[in-house]
Coordinates of C-alpha atoms in Angstrom, one line a residue:
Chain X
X1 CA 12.2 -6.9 -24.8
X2 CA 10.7 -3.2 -24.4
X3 CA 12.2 -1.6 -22.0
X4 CA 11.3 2.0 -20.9
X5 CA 13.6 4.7 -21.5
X6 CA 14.1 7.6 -19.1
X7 CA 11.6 11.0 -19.9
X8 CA 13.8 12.9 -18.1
X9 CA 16.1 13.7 -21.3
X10 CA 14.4 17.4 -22.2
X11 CA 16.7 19.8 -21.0
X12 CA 15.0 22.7 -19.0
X13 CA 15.4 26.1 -21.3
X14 CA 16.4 29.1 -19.8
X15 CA 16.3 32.6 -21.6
X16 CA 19.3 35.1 -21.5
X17 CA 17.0 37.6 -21.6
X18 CA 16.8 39.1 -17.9
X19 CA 12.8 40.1 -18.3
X20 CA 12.1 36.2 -19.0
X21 CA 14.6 35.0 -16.3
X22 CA 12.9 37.0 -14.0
X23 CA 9.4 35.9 -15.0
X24 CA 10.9 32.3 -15.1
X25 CA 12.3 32.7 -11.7
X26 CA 8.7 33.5 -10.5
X27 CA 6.7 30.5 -12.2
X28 CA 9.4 28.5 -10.3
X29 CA 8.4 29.4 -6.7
X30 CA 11.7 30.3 -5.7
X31 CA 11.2 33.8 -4.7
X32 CA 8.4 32.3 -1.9
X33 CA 11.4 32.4 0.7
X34 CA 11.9 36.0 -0.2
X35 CA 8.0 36.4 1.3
X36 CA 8.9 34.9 4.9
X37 CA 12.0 37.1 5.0
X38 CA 9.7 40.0 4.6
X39 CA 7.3 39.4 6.9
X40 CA 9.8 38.3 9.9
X41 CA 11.9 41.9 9.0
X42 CA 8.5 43.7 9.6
X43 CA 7.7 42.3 12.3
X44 CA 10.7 42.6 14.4
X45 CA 11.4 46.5 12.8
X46 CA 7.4 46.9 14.2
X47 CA 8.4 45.8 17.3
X48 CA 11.7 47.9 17.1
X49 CA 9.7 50.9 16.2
X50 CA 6.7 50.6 18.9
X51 CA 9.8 50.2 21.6
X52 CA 11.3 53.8 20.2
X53 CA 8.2 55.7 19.9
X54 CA 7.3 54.1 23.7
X55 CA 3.7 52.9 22.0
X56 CA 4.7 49.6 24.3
X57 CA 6.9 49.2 27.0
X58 CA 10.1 47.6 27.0
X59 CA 10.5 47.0 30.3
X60 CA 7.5 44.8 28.9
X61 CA 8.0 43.9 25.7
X62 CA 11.9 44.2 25.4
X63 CA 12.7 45.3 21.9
X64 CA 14.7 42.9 18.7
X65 CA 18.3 45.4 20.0
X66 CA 17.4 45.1 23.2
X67 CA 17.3 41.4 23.3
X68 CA 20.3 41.1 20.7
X69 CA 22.7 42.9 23.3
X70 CA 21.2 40.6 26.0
X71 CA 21.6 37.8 24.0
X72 CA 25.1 39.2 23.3
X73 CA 26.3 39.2 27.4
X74 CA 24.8 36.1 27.8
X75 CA 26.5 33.8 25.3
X76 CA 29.6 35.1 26.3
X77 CA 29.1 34.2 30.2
X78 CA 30.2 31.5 31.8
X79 CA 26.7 30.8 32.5
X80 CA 25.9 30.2 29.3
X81 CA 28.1 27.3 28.5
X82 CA 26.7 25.0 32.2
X83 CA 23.0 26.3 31.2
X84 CA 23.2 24.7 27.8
X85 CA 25.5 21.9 29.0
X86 CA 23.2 20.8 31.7
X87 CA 19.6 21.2 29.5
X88 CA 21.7 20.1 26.6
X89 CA 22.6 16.8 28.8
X90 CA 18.5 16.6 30.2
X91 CA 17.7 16.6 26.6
X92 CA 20.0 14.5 24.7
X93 CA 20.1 11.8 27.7
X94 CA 16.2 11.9 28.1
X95 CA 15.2 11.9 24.4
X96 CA 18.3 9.1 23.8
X97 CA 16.5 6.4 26.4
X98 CA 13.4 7.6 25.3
X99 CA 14.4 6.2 21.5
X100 CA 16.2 3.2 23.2
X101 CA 13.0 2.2 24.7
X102 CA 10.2 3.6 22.4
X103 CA 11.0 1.8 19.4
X104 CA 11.4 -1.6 20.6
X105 CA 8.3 -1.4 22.3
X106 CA 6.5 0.1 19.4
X107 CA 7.4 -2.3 17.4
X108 CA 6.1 -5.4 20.0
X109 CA 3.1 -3.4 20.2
X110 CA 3.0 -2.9 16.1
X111 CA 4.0 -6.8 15.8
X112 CA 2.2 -9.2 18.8
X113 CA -1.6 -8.1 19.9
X114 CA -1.1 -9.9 22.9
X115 CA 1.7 -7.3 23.6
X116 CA -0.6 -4.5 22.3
X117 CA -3.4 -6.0 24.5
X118 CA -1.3 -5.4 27.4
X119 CA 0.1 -2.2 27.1
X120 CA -2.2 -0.3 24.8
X121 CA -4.2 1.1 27.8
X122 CA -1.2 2.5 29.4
X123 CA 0.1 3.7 26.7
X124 CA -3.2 5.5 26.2
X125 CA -3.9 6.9 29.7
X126 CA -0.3 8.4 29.6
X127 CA -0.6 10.1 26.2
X128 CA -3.6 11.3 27.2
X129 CA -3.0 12.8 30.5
X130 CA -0.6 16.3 30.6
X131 CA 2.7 14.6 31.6
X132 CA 4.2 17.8 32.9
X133 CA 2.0 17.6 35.5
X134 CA 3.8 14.6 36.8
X135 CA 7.1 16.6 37.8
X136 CA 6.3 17.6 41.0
X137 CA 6.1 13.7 42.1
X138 CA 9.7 13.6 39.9
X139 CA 11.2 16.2 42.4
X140 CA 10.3 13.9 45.2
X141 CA 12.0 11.2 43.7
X142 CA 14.9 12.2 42.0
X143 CA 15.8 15.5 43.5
X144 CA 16.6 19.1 42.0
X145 CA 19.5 17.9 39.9
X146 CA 19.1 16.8 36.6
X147 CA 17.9 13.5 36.7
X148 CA 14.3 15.0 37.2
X149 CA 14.3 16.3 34.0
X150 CA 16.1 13.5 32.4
X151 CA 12.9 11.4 33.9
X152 CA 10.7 14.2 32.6
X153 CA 12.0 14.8 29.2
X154 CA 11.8 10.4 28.7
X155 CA 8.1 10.9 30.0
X156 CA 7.7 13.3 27.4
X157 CA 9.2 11.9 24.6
X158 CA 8.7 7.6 24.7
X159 CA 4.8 7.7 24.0
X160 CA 5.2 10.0 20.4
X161 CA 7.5 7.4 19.4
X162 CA 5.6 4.1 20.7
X163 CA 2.7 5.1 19.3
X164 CA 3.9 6.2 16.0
X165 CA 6.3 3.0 15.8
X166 CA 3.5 0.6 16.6
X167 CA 1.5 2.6 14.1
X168 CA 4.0 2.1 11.6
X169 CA 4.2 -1.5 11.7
X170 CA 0.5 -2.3 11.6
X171 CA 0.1 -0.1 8.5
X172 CA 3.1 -2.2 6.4
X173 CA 1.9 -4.3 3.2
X174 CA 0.6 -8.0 4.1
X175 CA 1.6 -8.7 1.0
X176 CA 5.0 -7.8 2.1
X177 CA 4.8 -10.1 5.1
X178 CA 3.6 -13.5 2.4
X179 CA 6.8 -13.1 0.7
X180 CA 9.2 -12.7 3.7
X181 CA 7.1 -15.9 4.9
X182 CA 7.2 -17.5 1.4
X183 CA 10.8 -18.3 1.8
X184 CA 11.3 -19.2 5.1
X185 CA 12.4 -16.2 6.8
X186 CA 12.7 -16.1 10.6
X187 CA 10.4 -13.2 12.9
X188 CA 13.5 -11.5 13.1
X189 CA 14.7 -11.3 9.4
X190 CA 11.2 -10.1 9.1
X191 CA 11.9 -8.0 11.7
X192 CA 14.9 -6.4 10.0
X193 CA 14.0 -6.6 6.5
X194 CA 10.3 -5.7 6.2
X195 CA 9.0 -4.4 9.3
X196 CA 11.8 -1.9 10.5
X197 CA 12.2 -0.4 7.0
X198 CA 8.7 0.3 6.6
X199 CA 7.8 1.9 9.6
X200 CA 10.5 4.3 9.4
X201 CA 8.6 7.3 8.3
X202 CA 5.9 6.5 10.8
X203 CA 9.2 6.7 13.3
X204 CA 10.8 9.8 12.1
X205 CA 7.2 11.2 12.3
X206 CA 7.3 10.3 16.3
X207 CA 10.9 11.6 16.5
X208 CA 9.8 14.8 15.0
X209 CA 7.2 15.1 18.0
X210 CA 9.6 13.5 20.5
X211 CA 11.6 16.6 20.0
X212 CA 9.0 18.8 20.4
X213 CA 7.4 17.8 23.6
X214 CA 11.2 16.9 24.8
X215 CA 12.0 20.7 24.9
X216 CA 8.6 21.4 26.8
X217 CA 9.7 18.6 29.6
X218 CA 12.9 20.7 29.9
X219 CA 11.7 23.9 30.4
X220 CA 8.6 23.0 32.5
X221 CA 11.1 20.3 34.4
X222 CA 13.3 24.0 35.0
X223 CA 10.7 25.5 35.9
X224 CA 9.3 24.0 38.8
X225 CA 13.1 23.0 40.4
X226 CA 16.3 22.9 38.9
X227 CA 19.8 24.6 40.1
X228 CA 20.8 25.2 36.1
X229 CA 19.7 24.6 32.3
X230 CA 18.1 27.3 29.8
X231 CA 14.5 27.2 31.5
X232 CA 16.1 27.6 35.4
X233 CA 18.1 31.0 33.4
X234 CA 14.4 32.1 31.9
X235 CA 12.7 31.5 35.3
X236 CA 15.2 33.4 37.2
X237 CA 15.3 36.4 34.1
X238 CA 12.1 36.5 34.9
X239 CA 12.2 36.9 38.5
X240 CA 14.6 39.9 38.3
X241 CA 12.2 41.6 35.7
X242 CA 15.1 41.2 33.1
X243 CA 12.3 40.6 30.0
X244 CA 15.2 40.8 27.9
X245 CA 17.3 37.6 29.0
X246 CA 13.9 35.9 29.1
X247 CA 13.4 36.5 25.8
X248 CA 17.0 35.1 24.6
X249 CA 15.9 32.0 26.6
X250 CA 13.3 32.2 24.6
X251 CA 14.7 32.4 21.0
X252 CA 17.6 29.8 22.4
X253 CA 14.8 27.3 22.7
X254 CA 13.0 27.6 19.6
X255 CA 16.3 27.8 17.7
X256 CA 17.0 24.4 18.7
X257 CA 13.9 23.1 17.9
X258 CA 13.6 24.5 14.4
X259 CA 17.7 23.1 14.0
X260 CA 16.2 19.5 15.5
X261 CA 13.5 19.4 12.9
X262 CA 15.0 20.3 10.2
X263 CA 18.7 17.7 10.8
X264 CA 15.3 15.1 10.8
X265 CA 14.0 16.7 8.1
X266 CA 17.3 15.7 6.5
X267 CA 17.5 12.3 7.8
X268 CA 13.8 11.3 6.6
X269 CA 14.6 12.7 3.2
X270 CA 18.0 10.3 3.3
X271 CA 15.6 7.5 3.9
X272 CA 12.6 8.3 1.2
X273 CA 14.5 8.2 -2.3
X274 CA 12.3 5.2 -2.7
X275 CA 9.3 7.1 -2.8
X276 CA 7.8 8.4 -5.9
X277 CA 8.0 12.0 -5.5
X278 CA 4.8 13.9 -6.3
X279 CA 5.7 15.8 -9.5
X280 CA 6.9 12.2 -10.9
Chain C
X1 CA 7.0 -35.8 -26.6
X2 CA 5.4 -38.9 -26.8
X3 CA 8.0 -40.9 -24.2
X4 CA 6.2 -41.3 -21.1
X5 CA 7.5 -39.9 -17.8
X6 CA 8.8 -42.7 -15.7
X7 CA 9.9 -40.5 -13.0
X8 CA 8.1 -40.1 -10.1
X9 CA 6.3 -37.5 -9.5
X10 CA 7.5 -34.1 -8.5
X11 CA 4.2 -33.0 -6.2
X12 CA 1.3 -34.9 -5.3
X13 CA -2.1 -33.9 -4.0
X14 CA -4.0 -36.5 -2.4
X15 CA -7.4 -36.2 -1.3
X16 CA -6.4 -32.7 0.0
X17 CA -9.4 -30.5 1.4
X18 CA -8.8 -27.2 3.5
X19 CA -10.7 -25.3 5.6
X20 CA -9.8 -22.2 7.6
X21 CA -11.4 -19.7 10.0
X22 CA -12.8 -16.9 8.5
X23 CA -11.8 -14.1 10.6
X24 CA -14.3 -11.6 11.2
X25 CA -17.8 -14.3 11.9
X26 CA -15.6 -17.0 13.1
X27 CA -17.0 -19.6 11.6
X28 CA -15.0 -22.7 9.5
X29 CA -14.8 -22.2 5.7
X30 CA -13.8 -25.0 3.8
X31 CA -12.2 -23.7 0.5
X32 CA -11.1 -27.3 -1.0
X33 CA -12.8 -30.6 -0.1
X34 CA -11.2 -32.9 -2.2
X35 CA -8.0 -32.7 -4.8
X36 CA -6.2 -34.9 -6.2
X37 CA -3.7 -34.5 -8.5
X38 CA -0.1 -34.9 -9.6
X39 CA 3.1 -33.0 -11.2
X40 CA 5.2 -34.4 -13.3
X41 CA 8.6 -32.8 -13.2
X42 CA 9.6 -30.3 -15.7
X43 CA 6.1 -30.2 -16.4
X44 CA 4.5 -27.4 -17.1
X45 CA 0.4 -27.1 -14.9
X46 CA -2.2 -24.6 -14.9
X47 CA -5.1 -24.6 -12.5
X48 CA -8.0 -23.2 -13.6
X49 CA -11.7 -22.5 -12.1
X50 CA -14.6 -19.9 -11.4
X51 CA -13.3 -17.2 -9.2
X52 CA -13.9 -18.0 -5.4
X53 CA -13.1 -22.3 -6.1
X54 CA -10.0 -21.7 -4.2
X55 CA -7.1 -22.5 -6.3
X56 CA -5.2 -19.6 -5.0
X57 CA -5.9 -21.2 -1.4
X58 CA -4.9 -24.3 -3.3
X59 CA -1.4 -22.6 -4.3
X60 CA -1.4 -20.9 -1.0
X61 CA -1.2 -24.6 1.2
X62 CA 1.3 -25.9 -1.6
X63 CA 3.7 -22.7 -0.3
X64 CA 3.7 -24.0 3.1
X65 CA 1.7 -20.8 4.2
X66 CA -1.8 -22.0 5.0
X67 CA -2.2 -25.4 6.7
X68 CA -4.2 -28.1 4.9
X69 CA -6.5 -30.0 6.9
X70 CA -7.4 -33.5 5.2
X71 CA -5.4 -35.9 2.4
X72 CA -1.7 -34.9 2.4
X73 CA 0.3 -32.8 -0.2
X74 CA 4.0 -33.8 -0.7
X75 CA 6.4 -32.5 -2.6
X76 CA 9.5 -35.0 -3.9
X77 CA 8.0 -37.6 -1.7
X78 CA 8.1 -35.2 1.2
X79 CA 5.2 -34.2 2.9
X80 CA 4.6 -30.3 2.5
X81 CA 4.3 -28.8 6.6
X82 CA 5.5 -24.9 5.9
X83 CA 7.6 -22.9 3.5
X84 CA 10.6 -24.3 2.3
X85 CA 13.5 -23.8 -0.2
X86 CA 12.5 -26.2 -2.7
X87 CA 9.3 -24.0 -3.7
X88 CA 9.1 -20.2 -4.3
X89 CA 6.2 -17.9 -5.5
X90 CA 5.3 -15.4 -7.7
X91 CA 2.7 -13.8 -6.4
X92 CA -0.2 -11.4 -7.6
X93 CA 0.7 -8.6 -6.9
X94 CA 4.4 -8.0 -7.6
X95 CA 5.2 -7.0 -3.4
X96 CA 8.6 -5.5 -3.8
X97 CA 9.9 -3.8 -1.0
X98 CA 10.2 -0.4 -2.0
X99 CA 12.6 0.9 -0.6
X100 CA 14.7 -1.4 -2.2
X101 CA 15.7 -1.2 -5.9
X102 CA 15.3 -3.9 -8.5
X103 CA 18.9 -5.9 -7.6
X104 CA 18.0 -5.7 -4.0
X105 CA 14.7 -7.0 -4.3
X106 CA 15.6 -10.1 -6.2
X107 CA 18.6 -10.8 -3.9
X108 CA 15.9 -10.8 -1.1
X109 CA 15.2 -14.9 -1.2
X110 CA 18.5 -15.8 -1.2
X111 CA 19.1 -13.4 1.8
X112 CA 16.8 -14.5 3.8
X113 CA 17.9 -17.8 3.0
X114 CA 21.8 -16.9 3.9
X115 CA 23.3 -17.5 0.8
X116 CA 26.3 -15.7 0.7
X117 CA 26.4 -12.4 -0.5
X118 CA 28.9 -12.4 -3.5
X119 CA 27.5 -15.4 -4.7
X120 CA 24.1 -14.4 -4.1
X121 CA 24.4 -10.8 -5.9
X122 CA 26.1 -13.5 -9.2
X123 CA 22.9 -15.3 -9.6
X124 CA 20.4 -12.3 -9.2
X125 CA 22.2 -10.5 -11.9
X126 CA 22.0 -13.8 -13.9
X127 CA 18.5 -13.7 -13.2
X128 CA 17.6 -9.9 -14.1
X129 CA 19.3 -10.9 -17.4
X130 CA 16.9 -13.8 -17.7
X131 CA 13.5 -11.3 -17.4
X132 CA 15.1 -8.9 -19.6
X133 CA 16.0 -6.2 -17.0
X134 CA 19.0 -5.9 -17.5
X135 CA 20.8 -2.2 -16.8
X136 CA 17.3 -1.6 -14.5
X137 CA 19.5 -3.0 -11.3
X138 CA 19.4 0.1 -10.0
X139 CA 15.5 1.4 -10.4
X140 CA 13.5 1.7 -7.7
X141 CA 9.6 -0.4 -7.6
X142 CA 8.2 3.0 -8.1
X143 CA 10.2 4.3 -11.3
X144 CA 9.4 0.5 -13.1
X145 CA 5.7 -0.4 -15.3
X146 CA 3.3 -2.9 -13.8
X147 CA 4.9 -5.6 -16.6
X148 CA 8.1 -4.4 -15.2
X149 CA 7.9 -4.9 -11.6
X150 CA 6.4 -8.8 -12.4
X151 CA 9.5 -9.5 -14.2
X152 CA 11.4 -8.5 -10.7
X153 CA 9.0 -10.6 -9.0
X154 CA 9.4 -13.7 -11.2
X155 CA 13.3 -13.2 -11.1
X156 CA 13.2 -13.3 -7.1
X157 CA 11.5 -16.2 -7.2
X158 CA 14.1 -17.8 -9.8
X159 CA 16.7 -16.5 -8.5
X160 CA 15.9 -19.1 -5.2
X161 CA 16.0 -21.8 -7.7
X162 CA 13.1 -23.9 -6.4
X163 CA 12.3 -27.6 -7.4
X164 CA 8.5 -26.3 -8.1
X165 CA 7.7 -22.9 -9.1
X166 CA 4.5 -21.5 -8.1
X167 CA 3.0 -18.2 -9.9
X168 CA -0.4 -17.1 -8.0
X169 CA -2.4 -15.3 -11.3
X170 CA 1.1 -13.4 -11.6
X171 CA -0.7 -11.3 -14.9
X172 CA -4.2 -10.6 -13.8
X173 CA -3.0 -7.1 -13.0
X174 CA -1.4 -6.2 -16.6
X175 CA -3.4 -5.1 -19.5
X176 CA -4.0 -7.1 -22.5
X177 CA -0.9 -6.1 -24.3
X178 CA 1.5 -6.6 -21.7
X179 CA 0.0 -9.9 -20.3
X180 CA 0.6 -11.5 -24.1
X181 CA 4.0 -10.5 -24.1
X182 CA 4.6 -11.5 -20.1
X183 CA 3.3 -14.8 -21.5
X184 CA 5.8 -15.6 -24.2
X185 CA 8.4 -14.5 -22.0
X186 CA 7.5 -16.9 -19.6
X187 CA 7.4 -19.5 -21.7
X188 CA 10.6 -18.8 -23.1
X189 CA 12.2 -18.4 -19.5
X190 CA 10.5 -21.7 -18.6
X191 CA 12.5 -23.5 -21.5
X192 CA 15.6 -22.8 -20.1
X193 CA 15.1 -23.2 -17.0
X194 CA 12.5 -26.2 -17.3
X195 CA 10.8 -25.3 -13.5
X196 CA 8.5 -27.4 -12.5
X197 CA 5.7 -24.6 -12.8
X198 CA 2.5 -24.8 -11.2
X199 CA 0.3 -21.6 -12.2
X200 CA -2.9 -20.6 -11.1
X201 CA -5.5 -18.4 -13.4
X202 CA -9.1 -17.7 -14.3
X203 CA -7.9 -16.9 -17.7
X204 CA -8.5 -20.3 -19.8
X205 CA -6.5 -19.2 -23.0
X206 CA -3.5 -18.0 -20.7
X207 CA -3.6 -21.8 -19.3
X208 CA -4.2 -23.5 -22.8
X209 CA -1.1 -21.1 -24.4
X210 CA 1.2 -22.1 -20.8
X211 CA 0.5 -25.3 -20.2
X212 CA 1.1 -29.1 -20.6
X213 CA -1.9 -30.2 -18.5
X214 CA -4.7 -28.1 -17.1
X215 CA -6.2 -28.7 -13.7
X216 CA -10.4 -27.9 -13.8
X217 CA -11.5 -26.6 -10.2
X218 CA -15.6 -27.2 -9.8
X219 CA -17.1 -24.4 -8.0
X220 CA -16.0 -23.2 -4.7
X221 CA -16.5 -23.8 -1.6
X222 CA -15.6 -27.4 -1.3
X223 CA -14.1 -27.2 -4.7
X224 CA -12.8 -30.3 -6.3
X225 CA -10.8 -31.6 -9.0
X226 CA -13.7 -31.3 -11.9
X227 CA -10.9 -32.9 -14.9
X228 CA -7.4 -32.6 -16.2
X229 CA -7.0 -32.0 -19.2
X230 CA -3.7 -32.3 -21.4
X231 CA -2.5 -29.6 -23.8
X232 CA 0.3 -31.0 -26.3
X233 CA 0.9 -28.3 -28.6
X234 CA 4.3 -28.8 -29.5
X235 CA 7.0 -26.4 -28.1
X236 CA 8.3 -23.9 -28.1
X237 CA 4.6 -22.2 -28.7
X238 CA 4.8 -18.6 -30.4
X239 CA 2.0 -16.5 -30.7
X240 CA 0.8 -18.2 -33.7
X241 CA -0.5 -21.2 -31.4
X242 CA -3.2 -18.8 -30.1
X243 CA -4.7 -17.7 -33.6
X244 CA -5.2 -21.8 -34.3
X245 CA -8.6 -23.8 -34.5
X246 CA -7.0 -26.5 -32.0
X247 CA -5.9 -24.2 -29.8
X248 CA -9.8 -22.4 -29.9
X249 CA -10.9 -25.8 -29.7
X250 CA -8.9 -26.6 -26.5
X251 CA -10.4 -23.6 -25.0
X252 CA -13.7 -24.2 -25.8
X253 CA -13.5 -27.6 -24.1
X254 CA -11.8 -25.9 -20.7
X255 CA -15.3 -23.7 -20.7
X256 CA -17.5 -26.3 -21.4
X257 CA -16.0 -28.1 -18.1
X258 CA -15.6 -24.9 -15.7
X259 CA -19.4 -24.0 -16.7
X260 CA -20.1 -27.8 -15.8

């Protein structure tokens, strides 16, 4: 019985000498995030710079201290803590049904045509269409409060993650399936053991754009009618020619974005030790 | 060797023919027209035939996963209507789920069959033992060989402890090396276990090493039951078995009957 050994055993040399360490620490690609701090410094000391020497106008343009100290007053309101409470609530509660109901009916859309059949041209004509535009009929029917954007944000965020799910499942080895069959297992041992596991990276991958278009259904949703939330603080900012508070909104927004993806990015790496990694 | 089998039977095909819808022109293909064989048990039985005569379809209806449509097939005197846990395959390709690693794939039958988990986790070890995997509980499908990952998928199937085993051309994937090897390991495996096996190939010398009797498919479609032929080298076989003139002999008289 031959049975392969690990090739891993070679340990990885490193010199004491500081020239070679530095060399080594360049063939390794680990100065690359050095690059994107660079260029995100120059940019914001640009824009710092064009605000000083009044090339553009901040009454415009704001400036990166400009928007800090705005940024500053504002977490420290009391505003601050019911605008993110409420679009923190719109989101979490929109995106959360959206997930409750997306992935069961991906996966009857992945698993029975007939199911497909029926829904895949909804499913299409909604994807298709700009959602947003929906909102003002949302108004009508739910009111100013949040549920609106609750409605809005679901809108937003079930088709990603149908479409992906049902993707998932139609793309999972046959072969798979024949054994699952071969001993006798039930549609929903299948369910749990074969399909749901394989079309996880398929779902993550719809989560990832869930949260994406989530955020947009906020913000528009804010935009058009809302009492509170982030996008009802940039809308008024904007109103009152405060380009500085607009921008915090702003940052605020894509802050939480960046943090969703990357706790994903976290989660889908938790899930994919099974995969052969591409320097293996 | 020479005591006849007065037991009955362990599987009997009877005038079996199949025919099944092909998907894409819709019209009726009929794989198998007329088989008729039978199993002895602890019995060792290749099928063999031209590629296209349908003895994987043949293996397929014996799973329980494709309906037959004429004779009857039974296995144990019971007549075969869907998967059960008296068979279990080995199939082609080795199909592990991969996101589980090797102990967790050959657990997987007796999950889904609800065997307990304790007791099901006992005889999987037992099993990797058996296929020489020992210590390689804990690898991924990814991280194994091709030999490898068909040693998980014969221990799954084992590891279900069906009446009949049935291996679908489980080495037509390895190379030449591996395959010999994958074939005395069988054999070996087989003797302790003595599964009924019932192994399909399109390699004759792999059938003439493996088995007791070997069943000749005729040309496909409509395939039927062209001769069986018996195979009484004496066991256990080594390697030495293959390098004899009876054992070329038996496989020049296989060719002569698939080339009809």
């Amino acid at each position: 019985m031959t049975v392969k050994s690990d090739e891993s055993a070679t340990p990885k040399r490193r010199s004491r000498n500081p020239r070679d360490a530095a060399l080594a620490w360049v063939r390794r690609g680990e100065w690359e995030p050095v690059l994107g701090v660079i260029s995100v410094t120059a940019l914001l000391v640009l824009w710092q710079v064009a605000a000083w020497t009044g090339l553009t106008n901040e009454l415009y343009s704001s400036s990166p201290i400009g928007i800090f100290e705005a940024g500053k007053e504002y977490v420290t309101s009391p505003d601050f803590v019911t605008d993110l409470s409420v679009s923190g609530q719109e989101f979490v509660v929109g995106v959360g049904i959206a997930v409750l109901v997306g992935i069961p009916l991906g996966l009857a859309m992945g698993w029975y045509r007939w199911v497909n059949a029926m829904l895949d041209p909804i499913v299409t004509f909604a994807y298709a269409s700009p959602r947003v535009a929906i909102m003002p009929l949302l108004t009508i029917w739910f009111g100013i409060d949040k549920t609106s954007k609750v409605a809005l944000v679901f809108l937003m965020a079930i088709f990603p993650i149908v479409i992906n799910t049902s993707m998932g499942v139609r793309q999972i080895d046959v072969a798979l399936l024949r054994v699952a069959k071969s001993f006798n297992a039930s549609d929903w041992k299948i369910c749990r053991t074969v399909i749901l596991p394989g079309a996880v990276p398929s779902i993550i991958s719809g989560l990832r754009l869930a949260i994406g278009v989530g955020l947009i259904g906020i913000v528009v949703g804010e935009f058009v009618a809302a009492t509170a939330g982030i996008g009802h603080m940039m809308q008024e900012a904007s109103g009152r020619f405060q380009t500085d508070l607009v921008f915090v909104g702003l940052f605020l927004l894509a802050g939480t974005g960046v943090l969703l993806t990357s706790l994903l990015r976290r989660l889908e790496k938790k899930f994919e030790v099974w995969r052969p990694s591409l320097n293996s | 060797m020479t005591t006849i089998d007065t037991r009955p039977p362990k599987l009997v095909a009877d005038g079996l023919s199949i025919e099944y819808q092909v998907k894409r022109s819709g019209e009726r293909f009929q794989a198998v027209k007329d088989i008729t064989f039978e199993v002895s048990p602890e019995s060792f039985t290749c099928i063999v035939g031209a590629s296209g005569c349908g003895k994987s379809t043949f293996l397929s209806a014996v799973a329980g996963l494709l309906p037959y449509t004429g004779g009857s097939l039974s296995l144990d005197g019971r007549l075969i209507t869907g998967p059960g846990n008296d068979r279990a395959v080995v199939f082609q390709t080795p199909a592990l789920l991969p996101w589980r690693n090797v102990l967790g794939n050959v657990v997987y039958g007796l999950e889904l069959r609800g065997t307990p988990e304790a007791q099901a986790r006992v005889k999987a070890q037992e099993m990797i033992k058996l296929v020489g995997l020992a210590g390689n509980e804990n690898r991924f499908p990814h991280e194994l060989s091709g030999g490898m990952q068909q040693r998980v998928n014969l221990a799954r199937a084992l590891a279900a402890d069906p009446e009949l085993l049935l291996l679908d051309e489980p080495f037509a994937a390895l190379d030449a090396i591996t395959r010999e090897v994958m074939q005395g390991e069988l054999l070996d495996i087989w003797q302790k276990t003595r599964k009924t096996a019932l192994f399909v190939t399109h390699q004759i010398d792999e059938a003439v090493f493996l088995a007791d009797r070997i069943v000749v498919l005729s040309r496909g479609p409509g395939s039927v039951v062209t001769a069986v032929v018996d195979v009484d080298f004496p066991r256990p076989r080594t390697d030495a078995v293959r390098r004899s003139p009876e054992f070329l002999a038996k496989v020049d008289e296989v060719w002569a009957l698939i080339k009809g």
